[in-house]
Amino acid sequence: MEIKRVGVVGAGTMGNGIAHVFARSGYSVVLCDVGQRFLDRAQETITKNLDREVAKNKITLDDKDSTLKRIEFVLDRPRLADCDFVIEAATEKFDIKTEIFRDLDRLMRPEIILASNTSSIAITKLAALTKRPDKVIGMHFFNPVPVMKLVEVIRGLATSNETFATIKTLTEKLEKTPVEVNDAPGFVSNRVLMPLINEAIYAVMEGVATAEAVDEVFKLGMAHPMGPLTLADFIGLDVCLDIMRVLHSGLGDPKYRPCPLLIKMVDAGWLGRKSGRGFYRY
């Protein structure tokens, strides 16, 4: 089946970026969230990001206008029912994703593939919530979505070869690079990245070095474009904590225990860039 109309559930940082990329690639997009303020913020963000692409001569003004016209911003999830493909990009909480996948399974035609942009939650568990486990797959984009080329394509235990091939081709049509990954906590990216960030936080908590010093070591010594603590602020410290908890629970190894300082900062509402304060002030 040809995919022409795409549904995106969740209009936050990842969801609006995914909607942007699909619409810019010529797909009709239905972007759905639970509150009008989230949709308004998403529309503002997409417009700003398109303006940035115009300023860099990556697209024309006509491209920007046509991209925006291809996106519908909706509050009612049943409006997704006529989509040819749906991707969930909601908060990284299993109970929230559970409700969404059960509802999408009820709403969508039986042949429709359901994808998740989850960065750590098992695709196999999400697929088991539905009557179409062979048509459930992970499609993990990276932030900022319009810029980053990688998409981890994650097979659940029941994901069919046909579903994988469809999503691989779809990813390539977005001018992204799909990398096949089997289902495991954190997949590849976050299984490696999050313990690095967590250990950098331990270094700060234990007084080994300041956040600035830790970041400088990685920028100057390892040629990272940004240090791990700057990156943590960019991702969101709450998201980092959620992923560490998934790794700790899913793999059962104490090396994945979240750093107490990370927990304390999240409890204080210091979430990084989005709250104005994390390891740095914004």
GROMACS .gro file of C-alpha atoms in nm:
model
  282
    1MET     CA    1   0.000   0.000   0.000
    2GLU     CA    2   0.129   0.343  -0.092
    3ILE     CA    3   0.175   0.581   0.200
    4LYS     CA    4   0.043   0.930   0.122
    5ARG     CA    5  -0.114   1.047   0.448
    6VAL     CA    6   0.082   1.021   0.774
    7GLY     CA    7  -0.042   1.057   1.131
    8VAL     CA    8   0.185   1.180   1.411
    9VAL     CA    9   0.070   1.144   1.772
   10GLY     CA   10   0.242   1.395   1.999
   11ALA     CA   11   0.334   1.750   1.899
   12GLY     CA   12   0.635   1.800   2.125
   13THR     CA   13   0.997   1.841   2.020
   14MET     CA   14   1.017   1.509   1.838
   15GLY     CA   15   0.661   1.499   1.708
   16ASN     CA   16   0.669   1.842   1.547
   17GLY     CA   17   1.008   1.762   1.396
   18ILE     CA   18   0.876   1.437   1.249
   19ALA     CA   19   0.569   1.617   1.111
   20HIS     CA   20   0.798   1.883   0.960
   21VAL     CA   21   1.013   1.624   0.781
   22PHE     CA   22   0.721   1.424   0.643
   23ALA     CA   23   0.540   1.737   0.519
   24ARG     CA   24   0.858   1.879   0.366
   25SER     CA   25   0.897   1.547   0.181
   26GLY     CA   26   0.552   1.584   0.023
   27TYR     CA   27   0.336   1.377   0.257
   28SER     CA   28   0.004   1.497   0.394
   29VAL     CA   29   0.038   1.503   0.775
   30VAL     CA   30  -0.213   1.492   1.059
   31LEU     CA   31  -0.042   1.609   1.381
   32CYS     CA   32  -0.245   1.520   1.690
   33ASP     CA   33  -0.207   1.618   2.055
   34VAL     CA   34  -0.427   1.650   2.364
   35GLY     CA   35  -0.413   2.029   2.408
   36GLN     CA   36  -0.445   2.325   2.173
   37ARG     CA   37  -0.147   2.496   2.336
   38PHE     CA   38   0.074   2.205   2.232
   39LEU     CA   39  -0.047   2.228   1.874
   40ASP     CA   40   0.000   2.607   1.867
   41ARG     CA   41   0.353   2.571   1.998
   42ALA     CA   42   0.425   2.299   1.741
   43GLN     CA   43   0.300   2.515   1.456
   44GLU     CA   44   0.516   2.804   1.576
   45THR     CA   45   0.822   2.578   1.603
   46ILE     CA   46   0.773   2.423   1.259
   47THR     CA   47   0.731   2.770   1.106
   48LYS     CA   48   1.051   2.895   1.271
   49ASN     CA   49   1.246   2.589   1.159
   50LEU     CA   50   1.121   2.628   0.802
   51ASP     CA   51   1.220   2.996   0.812
   52ARG     CA   52   1.567   2.885   0.917
   53GLU     CA   53   1.585   2.650   0.619
   54VAL     CA   54   1.475   2.932   0.387
   55ALA     CA   55   1.746   3.159   0.532
   56LYS     CA   56   2.007   2.889   0.462
   57ASN     CA   57   1.875   2.845   0.104
   58LYS     CA   58   1.785   2.483   0.172
   59ILE     CA   59   1.424   2.543   0.065
   60THR     CA   60   1.230   2.824  -0.104
   61LEU     CA   61   0.948   3.036   0.039
   62ASP     CA   62   0.708   2.838  -0.179
   63ASP     CA   63   0.844   2.516  -0.026
   64LYS     CA   64   0.782   2.657   0.321
   65ASP     CA   65   0.424   2.758   0.239
   66SER     CA   66   0.339   2.426   0.076
   67THR     CA   67   0.493   2.233   0.368
   68LEU     CA   68   0.278   2.418   0.622
   69LYS     CA   69  -0.034   2.364   0.410
   70ARG     CA   70   0.024   1.990   0.418
   71ILE     CA   71   0.001   1.974   0.800
   72GLU     CA   72  -0.332   1.951   0.983
   73PHE     CA   73  -0.323   2.023   1.356
   74VAL     CA   74  -0.594   1.823   1.535
   75LEU     CA   75  -0.711   1.742   1.887
   76ASP     CA   76  -0.937   1.449   1.796
   77ARG     CA   77  -0.750   1.123   1.756
   78PRO     CA   78  -1.023   0.969   1.534
   79ARG     CA   79  -0.909   1.221   1.268
   80LEU     CA   80  -0.611   0.986   1.219
   81ALA     CA   81  -0.833   0.702   1.097
   82ASP     CA   82  -0.782   0.773   0.726
   83CYS     CA   83  -0.401   0.788   0.751
   84ASP     CA   84  -0.186   0.530   0.570
   85PHE     CA   85   0.075   0.518   0.848
   86VAL     CA   86   0.093   0.646   1.207
   87ILE     CA   87   0.393   0.719   1.428
   88GLU     CA   88   0.366   0.783   1.801
   89ALA     CA   89   0.597   1.046   1.950
   90ALA     CA   90   0.447   1.095   2.296
   91THR     CA   91   0.615   1.118   2.636
   92GLU     CA   92   0.860   0.838   2.718
   93LYS     CA   93   0.622   0.671   2.966
   94PHE     CA   94   0.500   0.316   2.904
   95ASP     CA   95   0.153   0.377   3.047
   96ILE     CA   96   0.096   0.672   2.813
   97LYS     CA   97   0.216   0.475   2.512
   98THR     CA   98  -0.002   0.181   2.619
   99GLU     CA   99  -0.318   0.391   2.596
  100ILE     CA  100  -0.213   0.538   2.260
  101PHE     CA  101  -0.127   0.205   2.096
  102ARG     CA  102  -0.447   0.036   2.213
  103ASP     CA  103  -0.650   0.327   2.080
  104LEU     CA  104  -0.464   0.342   1.748
  105ASP     CA  105  -0.509  -0.033   1.705
  106ARG     CA  106  -0.885   0.021   1.743
  107LEU     CA  107  -0.897   0.326   1.514
  108MET     CA  108  -0.672   0.229   1.226
  109ARG     CA  109  -0.742  -0.010   0.939
  110PRO     CA  110  -0.594  -0.357   1.000
  111GLU     CA  111  -0.326  -0.319   0.731
  112ILE     CA  112  -0.184   0.007   0.873
  113ILE     CA  113   0.165   0.002   1.025
  114LEU     CA  114   0.199   0.158   1.370
  115ALA     CA  115   0.541   0.297   1.460
  116SER     CA  116   0.687   0.440   1.778
  117ASN     CA  117   0.957   0.703   1.811
  118THR     CA  118   1.041   0.567   2.156
  119SER     CA  119   1.406   0.602   2.250
  120SER     CA  120   1.416   0.310   2.493
  121ILE     CA  121   1.084   0.126   2.548
  122ALA     CA  122   1.056  -0.226   2.404
  123ILE     CA  123   0.881  -0.243   2.067
  124THR     CA  124   0.784  -0.603   2.146
  125LYS     CA  125   0.586  -0.485   2.451
  126LEU     CA  126   0.410  -0.213   2.252
  127ALA     CA  127   0.329  -0.457   1.972
  128ALA     CA  128   0.178  -0.704   2.220
  129LEU     CA  129  -0.082  -0.442   2.312
  130THR     CA  130  -0.227  -0.463   1.961
  131LYS     CA  131  -0.392  -0.716   1.732
  132ARG     CA  132  -0.128  -0.640   1.465
  133PRO     CA  133   0.210  -0.713   1.630
  134ASP     CA  134   0.363  -0.791   1.290
  135LYS     CA  135   0.285  -0.434   1.184
  136VAL     CA  136   0.442  -0.256   1.484
  137ILE     CA  137   0.795  -0.117   1.456
  138GLY     CA  138   1.030   0.137   1.611
  139MET     CA  139   1.130   0.443   1.411
  140HIS     CA  140   1.366   0.636   1.639
  141PHE     CA  141   1.444   0.980   1.498
  142PHE     CA  142   1.707   1.207   1.652
  143ASN     CA  143   1.681   1.567   1.767
  144PRO     CA  144   1.671   1.804   1.582
  145VAL     CA  145   1.473   1.586   1.342
  146PRO     CA  146   1.496   1.814   1.035
  147VAL     CA  147   1.877   1.809   1.062
  148MET     CA  148   1.982   1.467   1.194
  149LYS     CA  149   2.012   1.193   0.930
  150LEU     CA  150   1.996   0.881   1.146
  151VAL     CA  151   1.680   0.681   1.211
  152GLU     CA  152   1.713   0.364   1.419
  153VAL     CA  153   1.459   0.118   1.275
  154ILE     CA  154   1.381  -0.131   1.550
  155ARG     CA  155   1.230  -0.473   1.492
  156GLY     CA  156   1.009  -0.615   1.764
  157LEU     CA  157   0.998  -0.992   1.809
  158ALA     CA  158   0.692  -1.015   1.582
  159THR     CA  159   0.775  -0.739   1.331
  160SER     CA  160   0.744  -0.882   0.979
  161ASN     CA  161   1.003  -0.849   0.705
  162GLU     CA  162   0.741  -0.670   0.495
  163THR     CA  163   0.686  -0.409   0.768
  164PHE     CA  164   1.059  -0.355   0.807
  165ALA     CA  165   1.109  -0.317   0.431
  166THR     CA  166   0.824  -0.065   0.408
  167ILE     CA  167   0.965   0.151   0.687
  168LYS     CA  168   1.320   0.128   0.554
  169THR     CA  169   1.199   0.259   0.218
  170LEU     CA  170   0.987   0.526   0.386
  171THR     CA  171   1.288   0.644   0.587
  172GLU     CA  172   1.496   0.674   0.272
  173LYS     CA  173   1.222   0.878   0.104
  174LEU     CA  174   1.262   1.128   0.389
  175GLU     CA  175   1.633   1.153   0.294
  176LYS     CA  176   1.726   0.988   0.623
  177THR     CA  177   1.956   0.691   0.681
  178PRO     CA  178   1.785   0.386   0.835
  179VAL     CA  179   1.996   0.160   1.057
  180GLU     CA  180   1.845  -0.175   1.154
  181VAL     CA  181   1.848  -0.252   1.527
  182ASN     CA  182   1.691  -0.543   1.714
  183ASP     CA  183   1.469  -0.481   2.015
  184ALA     CA  184   1.660  -0.434   2.342
  185PRO     CA  185   1.642  -0.169   2.617
  186GLY     CA  186   1.783   0.159   2.484
  187PHE     CA  187   1.848  -0.001   2.143
  188VAL     CA  188   2.203   0.102   2.037
  189SER     CA  189   2.207   0.480   2.066
  190ASN     CA  190   2.079   0.524   2.420
  191ARG     CA  191   2.229   0.202   2.556
  192VAL     CA  192   2.569   0.356   2.484
  193LEU     CA  193   2.496   0.730   2.516
  194MET     CA  194   2.294   0.742   2.839
  195PRO     CA  195   2.549   0.559   3.058
  196LEU     CA  196   2.808   0.806   2.927
  197ILE     CA  197   2.589   1.099   3.030
  198ASN     CA  198   2.507   0.931   3.363
  199GLU     CA  199   2.878   0.877   3.439
  200ALA     CA  200   2.952   1.241   3.349
  201ILE     CA  201   2.689   1.343   3.606
  202TYR     CA  202   2.856   1.119   3.865
  203ALA     CA  203   3.185   1.299   3.791
  204VAL     CA  204   3.018   1.632   3.875
  205MET     CA  205   2.838   1.496   4.182
  206GLU     CA  206   3.161   1.347   4.322
  207GLY     CA  207   3.357   1.668   4.266
  208VAL     CA  208   3.589   1.522   4.003
  209ALA     CA  209   3.529   1.826   3.781
  210THR     CA  210   3.276   2.099   3.706
  211ALA     CA  211   3.015   2.052   3.435
  212GLU     CA  212   3.208   2.297   3.217
  213ALA     CA  213   3.532   2.101   3.263
  214VAL     CA  214   3.368   1.767   3.186
  215ASP     CA  215   3.223   1.908   2.865
  216GLU     CA  216   3.554   2.064   2.761
  217VAL     CA  217   3.730   1.730   2.800
  218PHE     CA  218   3.488   1.567   2.557
  219LYS     CA  219   3.486   1.854   2.309
  220LEU     CA  220   3.863   1.900   2.296
  221GLY     CA  221   3.981   1.548   2.374
  222MET     CA  222   3.721   1.333   2.196
  223ALA     CA  223   3.610   1.579   1.924
  224HIS     CA  224   3.248   1.568   2.038
  225PRO     CA  225   3.051   1.866   1.897
  226MET     CA  226   2.907   1.924   2.245
  227GLY     CA  227   2.991   1.782   2.586
  228PRO     CA  228   2.772   1.515   2.751
  229LEU     CA  229   2.619   1.755   3.003
  230THR     CA  230   2.532   2.016   2.741
  231LEU     CA  231   2.376   1.730   2.543
  232ALA     CA  232   2.185   1.612   2.851
  233ASP     CA  233   2.039   1.961   2.892
  234PHE     CA  234   1.946   1.960   2.524
  235ILE     CA  235   1.774   1.620   2.546
  236GLY     CA  236   1.601   1.702   2.874
  237LEU     CA  237   1.719   1.569   3.209
  238ASP     CA  238   1.377   1.413   3.271
  239VAL     CA  239   1.408   1.218   2.945
  240CYS     CA  240   1.760   1.107   3.040
  241LEU     CA  241   1.629   0.984   3.375
  242ASP     CA  242   1.340   0.796   3.215
  243ILE     CA  243   1.577   0.620   2.977
  244MET     CA  244   1.823   0.529   3.254
  245ARG     CA  245   1.534   0.377   3.450
  246VAL     CA  246   1.428   0.172   3.146
  247LEU     CA  247   1.786   0.049   3.105
  248HIS     CA  248   1.820  -0.031   3.476
  249SER     CA  249   1.489  -0.216   3.485
  250GLY     CA  250   1.522  -0.389   3.149
  251LEU     CA  251   1.883  -0.505   3.178
  252GLY     CA  252   1.896  -0.556   3.556
  253ASP     CA  253   2.255  -0.438   3.583
  254PRO     CA  254   2.347  -0.191   3.862
  255LYS     CA  255   2.580  -0.007   3.623
  256TYR     CA  256   2.266   0.152   3.475
  257ARG     CA  257   2.151   0.297   3.810
  258PRO     CA  258   2.058   0.665   3.757
  259CYS     CA  259   2.294   0.907   3.929
  260PRO     CA  260   2.136   1.055   4.247
  261LEU     CA  261   2.225   1.406   4.126
  262LEU     CA  262   2.024   1.347   3.807
  263ILE     CA  263   1.724   1.237   4.015
  264LYS     CA  264   1.760   1.539   4.245
  265MET     CA  265   1.779   1.786   3.954
  266VAL     CA  266   1.467   1.642   3.791
  267ASP     CA  267   1.284   1.656   4.125
  268ALA     CA  268   1.382   2.026   4.146
  269GLY     CA  269   1.239   2.092   3.799
  270TRP     CA  270   1.584   2.156   3.650
  271LEU     CA  271   1.521   1.979   3.321
  272GLY     CA  272   1.772   2.155   3.097
  273ARG     CA  273   1.699   2.392   2.810
  274LYS     CA  274   1.322   2.348   2.819
  275SER     CA  275   1.298   2.465   3.182
  276GLY     CA  276   1.570   2.729   3.158
  277ARG     CA  277   1.803   2.549   3.396
  278GLY     CA  278   1.994   2.222   3.404
  279PHE     CA  279   2.369   2.192   3.424
  280TYR     CA  280   2.366   2.537   3.266
  281ARG     CA  281   2.128   2.832   3.271
  282TYR     CA  282   1.940   2.928   2.954
   0.00000   0.00000   0.00000
